[in-house]
Structures are given as C-alpha cells and as structure tokens.
Tab-separated table of N, CA and C in Angstrom:
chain	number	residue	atom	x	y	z
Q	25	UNK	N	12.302	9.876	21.309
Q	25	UNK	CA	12.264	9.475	19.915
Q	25	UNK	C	10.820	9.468	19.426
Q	26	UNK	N	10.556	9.825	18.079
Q	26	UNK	CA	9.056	9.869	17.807
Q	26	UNK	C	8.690	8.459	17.288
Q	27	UNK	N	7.507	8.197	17.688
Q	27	UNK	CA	6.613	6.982	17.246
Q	27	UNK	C	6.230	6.706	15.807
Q	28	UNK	N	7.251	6.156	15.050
Q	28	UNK	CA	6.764	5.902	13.784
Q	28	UNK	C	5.451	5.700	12.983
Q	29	UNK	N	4.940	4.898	14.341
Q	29	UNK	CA	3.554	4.914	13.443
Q	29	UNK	C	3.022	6.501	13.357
Q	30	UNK	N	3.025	7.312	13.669
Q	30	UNK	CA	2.627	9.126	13.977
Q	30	UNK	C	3.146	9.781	13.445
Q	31	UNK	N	3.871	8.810	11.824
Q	31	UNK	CA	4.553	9.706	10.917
Q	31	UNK	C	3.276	10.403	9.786
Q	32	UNK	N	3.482	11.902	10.143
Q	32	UNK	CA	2.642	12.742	8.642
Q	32	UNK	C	3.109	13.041	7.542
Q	33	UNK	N	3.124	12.532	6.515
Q	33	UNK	CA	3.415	13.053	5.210
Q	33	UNK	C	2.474	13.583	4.721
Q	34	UNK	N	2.341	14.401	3.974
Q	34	UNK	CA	1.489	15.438	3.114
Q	34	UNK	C	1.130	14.220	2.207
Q	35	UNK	N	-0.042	15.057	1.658
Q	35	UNK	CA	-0.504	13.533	0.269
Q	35	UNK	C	0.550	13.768	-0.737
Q	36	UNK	N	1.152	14.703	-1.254
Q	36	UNK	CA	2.074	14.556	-2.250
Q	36	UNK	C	3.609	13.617	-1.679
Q	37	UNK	N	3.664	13.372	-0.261
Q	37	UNK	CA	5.038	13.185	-0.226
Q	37	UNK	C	4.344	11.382	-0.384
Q	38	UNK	N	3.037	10.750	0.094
Q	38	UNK	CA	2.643	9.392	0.341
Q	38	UNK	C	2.989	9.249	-0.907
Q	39	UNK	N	2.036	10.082	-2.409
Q	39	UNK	CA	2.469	9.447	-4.087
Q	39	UNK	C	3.711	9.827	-4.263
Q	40	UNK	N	4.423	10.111	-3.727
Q	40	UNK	CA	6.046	10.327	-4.096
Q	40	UNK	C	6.311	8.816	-3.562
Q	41	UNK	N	5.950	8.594	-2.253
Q	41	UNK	CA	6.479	7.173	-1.840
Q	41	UNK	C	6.123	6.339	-2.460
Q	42	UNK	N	4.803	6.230	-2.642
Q	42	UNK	CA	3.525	4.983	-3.709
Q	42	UNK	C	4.491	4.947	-4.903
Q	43	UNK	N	4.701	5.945	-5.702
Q	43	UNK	CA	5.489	5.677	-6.917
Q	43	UNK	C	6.641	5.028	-6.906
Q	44	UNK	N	7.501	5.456	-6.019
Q	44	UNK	CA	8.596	4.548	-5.441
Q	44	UNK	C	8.392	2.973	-5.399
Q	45	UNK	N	7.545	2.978	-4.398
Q	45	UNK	CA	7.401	1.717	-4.422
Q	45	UNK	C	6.800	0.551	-5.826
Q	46	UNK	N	5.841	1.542	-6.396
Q	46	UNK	CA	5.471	0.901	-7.685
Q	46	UNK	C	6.422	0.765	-8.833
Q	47	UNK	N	7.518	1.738	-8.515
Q	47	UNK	CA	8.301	1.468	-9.608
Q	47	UNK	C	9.376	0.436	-9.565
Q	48	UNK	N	9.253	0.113	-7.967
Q	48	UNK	CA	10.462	-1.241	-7.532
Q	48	UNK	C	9.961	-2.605	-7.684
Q	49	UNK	N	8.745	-2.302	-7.916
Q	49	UNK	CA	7.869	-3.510	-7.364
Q	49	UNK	C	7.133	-4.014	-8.840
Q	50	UNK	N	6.638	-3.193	-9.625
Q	50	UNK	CA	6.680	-3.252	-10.919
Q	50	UNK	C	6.812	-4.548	-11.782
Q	51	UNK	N	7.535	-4.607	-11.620
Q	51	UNK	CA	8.488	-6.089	-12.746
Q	51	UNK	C	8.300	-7.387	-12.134
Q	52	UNK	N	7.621	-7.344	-10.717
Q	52	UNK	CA	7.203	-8.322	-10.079
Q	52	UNK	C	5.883	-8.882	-9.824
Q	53	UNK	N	4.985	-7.843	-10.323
Q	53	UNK	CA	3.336	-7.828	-10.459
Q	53	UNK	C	3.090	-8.243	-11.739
Q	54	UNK	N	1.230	-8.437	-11.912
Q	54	UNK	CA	0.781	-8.213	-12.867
Q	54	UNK	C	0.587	-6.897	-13.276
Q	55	UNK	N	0.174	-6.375	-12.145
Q	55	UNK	CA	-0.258	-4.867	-12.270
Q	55	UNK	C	-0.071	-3.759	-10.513
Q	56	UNK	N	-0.448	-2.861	-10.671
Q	56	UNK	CA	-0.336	-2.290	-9.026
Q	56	UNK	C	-0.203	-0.761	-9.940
Q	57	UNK	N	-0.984	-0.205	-9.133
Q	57	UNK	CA	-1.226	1.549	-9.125
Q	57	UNK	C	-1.888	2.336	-7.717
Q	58	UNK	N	-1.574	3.513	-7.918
Q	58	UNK	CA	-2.456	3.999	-6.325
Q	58	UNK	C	-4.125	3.899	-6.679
Q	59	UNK	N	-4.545	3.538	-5.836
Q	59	UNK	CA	-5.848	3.489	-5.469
Q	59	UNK	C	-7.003	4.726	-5.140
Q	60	UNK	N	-7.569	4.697	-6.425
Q	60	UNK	CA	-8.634	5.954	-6.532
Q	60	UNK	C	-10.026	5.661	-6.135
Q	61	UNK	N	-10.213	4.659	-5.775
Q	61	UNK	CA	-11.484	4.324	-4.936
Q	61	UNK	C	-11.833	4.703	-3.370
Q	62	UNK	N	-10.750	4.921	-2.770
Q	62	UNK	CA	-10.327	4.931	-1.632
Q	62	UNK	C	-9.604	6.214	-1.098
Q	63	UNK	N	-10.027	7.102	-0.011
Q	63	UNK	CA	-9.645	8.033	0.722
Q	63	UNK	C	-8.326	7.450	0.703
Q	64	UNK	N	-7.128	8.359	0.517
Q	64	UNK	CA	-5.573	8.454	1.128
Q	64	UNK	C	-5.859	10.040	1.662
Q	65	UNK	N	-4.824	9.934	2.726
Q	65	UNK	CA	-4.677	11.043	3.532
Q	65	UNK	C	-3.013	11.210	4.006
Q	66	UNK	N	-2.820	11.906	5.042
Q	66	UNK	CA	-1.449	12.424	5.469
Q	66	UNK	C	-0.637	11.241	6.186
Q	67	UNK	N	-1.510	10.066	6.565
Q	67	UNK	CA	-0.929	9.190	7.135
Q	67	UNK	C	-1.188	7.664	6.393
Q	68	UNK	N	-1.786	7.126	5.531
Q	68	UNK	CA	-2.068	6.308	4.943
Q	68	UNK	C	-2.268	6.605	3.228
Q	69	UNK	N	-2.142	5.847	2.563
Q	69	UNK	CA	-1.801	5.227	1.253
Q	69	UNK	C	-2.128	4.180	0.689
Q	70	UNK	N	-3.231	3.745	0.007
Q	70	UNK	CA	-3.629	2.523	-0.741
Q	70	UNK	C	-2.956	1.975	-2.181
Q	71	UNK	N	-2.798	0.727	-2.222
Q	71	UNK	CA	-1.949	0.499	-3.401
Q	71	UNK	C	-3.399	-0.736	-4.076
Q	72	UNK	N	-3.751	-0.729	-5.441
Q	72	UNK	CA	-4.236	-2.283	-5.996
Q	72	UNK	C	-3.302	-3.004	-6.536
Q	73	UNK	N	-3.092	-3.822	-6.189
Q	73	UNK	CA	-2.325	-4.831	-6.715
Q	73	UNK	C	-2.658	-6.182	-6.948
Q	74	UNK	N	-2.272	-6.427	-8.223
Q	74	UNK	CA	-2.532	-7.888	-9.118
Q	74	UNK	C	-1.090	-8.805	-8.765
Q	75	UNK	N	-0.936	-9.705	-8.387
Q	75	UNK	CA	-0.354	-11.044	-8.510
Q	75	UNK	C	-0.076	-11.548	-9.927
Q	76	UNK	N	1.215	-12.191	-10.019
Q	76	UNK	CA	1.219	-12.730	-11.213
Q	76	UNK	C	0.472	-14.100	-11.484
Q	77	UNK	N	-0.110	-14.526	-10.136
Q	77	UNK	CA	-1.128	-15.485	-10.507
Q	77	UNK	C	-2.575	-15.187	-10.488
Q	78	UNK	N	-2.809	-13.976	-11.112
Q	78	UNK	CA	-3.616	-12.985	-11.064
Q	78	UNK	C	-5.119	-12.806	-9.555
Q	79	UNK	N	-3.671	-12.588	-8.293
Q	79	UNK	CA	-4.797	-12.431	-7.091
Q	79	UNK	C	-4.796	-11.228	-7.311
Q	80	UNK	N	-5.870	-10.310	-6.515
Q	80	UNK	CA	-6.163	-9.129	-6.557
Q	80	UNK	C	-6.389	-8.424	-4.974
Q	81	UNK	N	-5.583	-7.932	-4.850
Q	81	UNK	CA	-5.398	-7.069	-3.204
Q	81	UNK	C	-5.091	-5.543	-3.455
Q	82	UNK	N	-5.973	-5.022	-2.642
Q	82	UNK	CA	-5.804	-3.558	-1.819
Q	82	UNK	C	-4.525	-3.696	-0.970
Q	83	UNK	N	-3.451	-3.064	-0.617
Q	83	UNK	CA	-2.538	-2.974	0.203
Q	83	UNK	C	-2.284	-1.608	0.676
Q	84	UNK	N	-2.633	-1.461	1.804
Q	84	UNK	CA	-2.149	-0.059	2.869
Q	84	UNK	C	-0.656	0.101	3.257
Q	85	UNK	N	-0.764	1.621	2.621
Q	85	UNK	CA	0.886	2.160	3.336
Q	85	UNK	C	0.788	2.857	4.067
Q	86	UNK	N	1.491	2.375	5.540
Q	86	UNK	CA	1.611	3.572	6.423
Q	86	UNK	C	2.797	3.545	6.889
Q	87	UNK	N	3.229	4.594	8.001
Q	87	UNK	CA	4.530	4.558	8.609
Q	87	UNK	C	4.907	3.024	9.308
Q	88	UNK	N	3.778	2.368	9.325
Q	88	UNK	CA	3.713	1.194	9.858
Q	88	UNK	C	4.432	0.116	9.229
Q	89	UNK	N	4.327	0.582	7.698
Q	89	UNK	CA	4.707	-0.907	6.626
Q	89	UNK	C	3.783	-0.699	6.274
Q	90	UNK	N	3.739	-1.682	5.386
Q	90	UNK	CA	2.531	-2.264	4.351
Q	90	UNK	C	1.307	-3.684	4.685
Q	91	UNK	N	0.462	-3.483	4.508
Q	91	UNK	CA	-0.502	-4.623	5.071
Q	91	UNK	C	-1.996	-4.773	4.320
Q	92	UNK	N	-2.030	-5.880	4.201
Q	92	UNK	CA	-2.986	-6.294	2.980
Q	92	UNK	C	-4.390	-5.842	3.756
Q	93	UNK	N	-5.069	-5.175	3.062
Q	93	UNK	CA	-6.639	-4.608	3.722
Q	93	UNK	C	-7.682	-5.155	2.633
Q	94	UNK	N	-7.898	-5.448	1.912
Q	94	UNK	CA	-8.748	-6.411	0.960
Q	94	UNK	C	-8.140	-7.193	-0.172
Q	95	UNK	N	-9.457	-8.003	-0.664
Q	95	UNK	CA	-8.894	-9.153	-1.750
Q	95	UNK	C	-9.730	-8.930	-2.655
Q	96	UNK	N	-9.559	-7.369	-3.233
Q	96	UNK	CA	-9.971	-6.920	-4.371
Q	96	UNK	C	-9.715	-5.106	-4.270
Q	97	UNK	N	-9.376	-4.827	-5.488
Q	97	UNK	CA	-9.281	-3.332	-5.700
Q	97	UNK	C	-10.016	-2.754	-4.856
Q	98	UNK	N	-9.472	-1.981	-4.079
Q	98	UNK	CA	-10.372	-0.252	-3.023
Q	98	UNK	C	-11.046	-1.067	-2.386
Q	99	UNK	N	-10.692	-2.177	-1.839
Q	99	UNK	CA	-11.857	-2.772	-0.951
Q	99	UNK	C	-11.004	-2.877	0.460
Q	100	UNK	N	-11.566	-2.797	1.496
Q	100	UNK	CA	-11.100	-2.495	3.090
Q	100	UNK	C	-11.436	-3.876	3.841
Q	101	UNK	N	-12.142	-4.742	3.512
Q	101	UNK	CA	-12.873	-5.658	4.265
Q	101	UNK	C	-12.165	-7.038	4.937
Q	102	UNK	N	-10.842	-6.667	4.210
Q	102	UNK	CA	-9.925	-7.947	5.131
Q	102	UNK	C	-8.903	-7.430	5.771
Q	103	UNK	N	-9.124	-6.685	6.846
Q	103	UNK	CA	-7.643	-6.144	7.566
Q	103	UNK	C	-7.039	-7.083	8.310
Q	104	UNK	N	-5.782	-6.811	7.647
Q	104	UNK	CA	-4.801	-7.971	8.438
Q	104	UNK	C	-4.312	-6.968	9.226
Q	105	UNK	N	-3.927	-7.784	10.707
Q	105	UNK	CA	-3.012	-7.236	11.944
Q	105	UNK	C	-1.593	-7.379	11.505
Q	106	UNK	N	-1.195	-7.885	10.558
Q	106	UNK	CA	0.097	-7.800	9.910
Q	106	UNK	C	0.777	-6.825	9.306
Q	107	UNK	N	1.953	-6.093	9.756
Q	107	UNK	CA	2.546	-5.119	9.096
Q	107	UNK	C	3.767	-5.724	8.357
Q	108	UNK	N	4.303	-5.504	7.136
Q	108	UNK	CA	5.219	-5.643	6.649
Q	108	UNK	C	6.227	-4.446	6.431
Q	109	UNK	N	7.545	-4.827	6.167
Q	109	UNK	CA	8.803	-3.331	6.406
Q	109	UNK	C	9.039	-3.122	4.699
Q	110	UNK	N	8.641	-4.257	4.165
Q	110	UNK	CA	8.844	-4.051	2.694
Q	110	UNK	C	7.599	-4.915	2.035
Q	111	UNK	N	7.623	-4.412	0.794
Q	111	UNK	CA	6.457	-4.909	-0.242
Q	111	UNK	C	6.484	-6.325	-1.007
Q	112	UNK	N	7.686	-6.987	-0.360
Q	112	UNK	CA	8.521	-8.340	-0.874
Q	112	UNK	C	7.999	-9.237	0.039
C-alpha cells in the first residue's frame, strides 16, 4: 500500500484541493485564501487564515492533513507536530 504522506499532486490538483477546502470552510472564517507569500509545490499547500475572533494563521496542506505552521499570514515559524484529517 502506498504511504500517504508520499502523495504528489501537481500544483494545479493542491488549488483544486485549497479551493475545496476554502469553499467548505468559508462561512466559518473571517477570511482564508491560498497563500502567495510562500512556496507551494507537488506535495504541500499553504492556506492564511483569519478566525472569527480575528486570529491569524498560516495552515499547511499535505497528504498528511492540515497543521498550523505560523500565527500570521506566509509565516513558517510555529510548526506544530500536529496533523489534522479535516480543517474543523
């Protein structure tokens, strides 16, 4: 069986997913878009996202889940060892 985390998506298939997810997730933020500060590639995906109590986090998508990597737009500097299966 293959190792999920060693999943490649092309960059168009990650903003196919990113959009997905922004469009589910949406109505539950202040805000959240893909992240143009920040390298995405075939295996990772950055999201910014605002809180409705207006926190501000970078969140990484990988085959892994999702996991908060800073506490501010395109910023990398708080990696959590935490993966999540959904954005909830």
């Amino acid at each position: 069986m293959d190792d999920p985390s060693e999943k490649m998506l092309c960059g168009e298939e990650w903003k196919t997913e990113a959009t997905a997810v922004i469009n589910d997730i949406q109505n539950h933020v202040a805000e959240v878009n893909i992240c143009d500060g920040i390298m995405n590639s075939n295996q990772v995906i950055h999201l910014n996202l605002t809180t409705k109590e207006n926190e501000k986090y970078c969140i990484e998508l990988t085959a892994q889940g999702f996991r908060v990597v800073g506490n501010d737009y395109d910023k990398t500097d708080s990696l959590s060892t935490e993966y999540f299966e959904t954005p909830y």
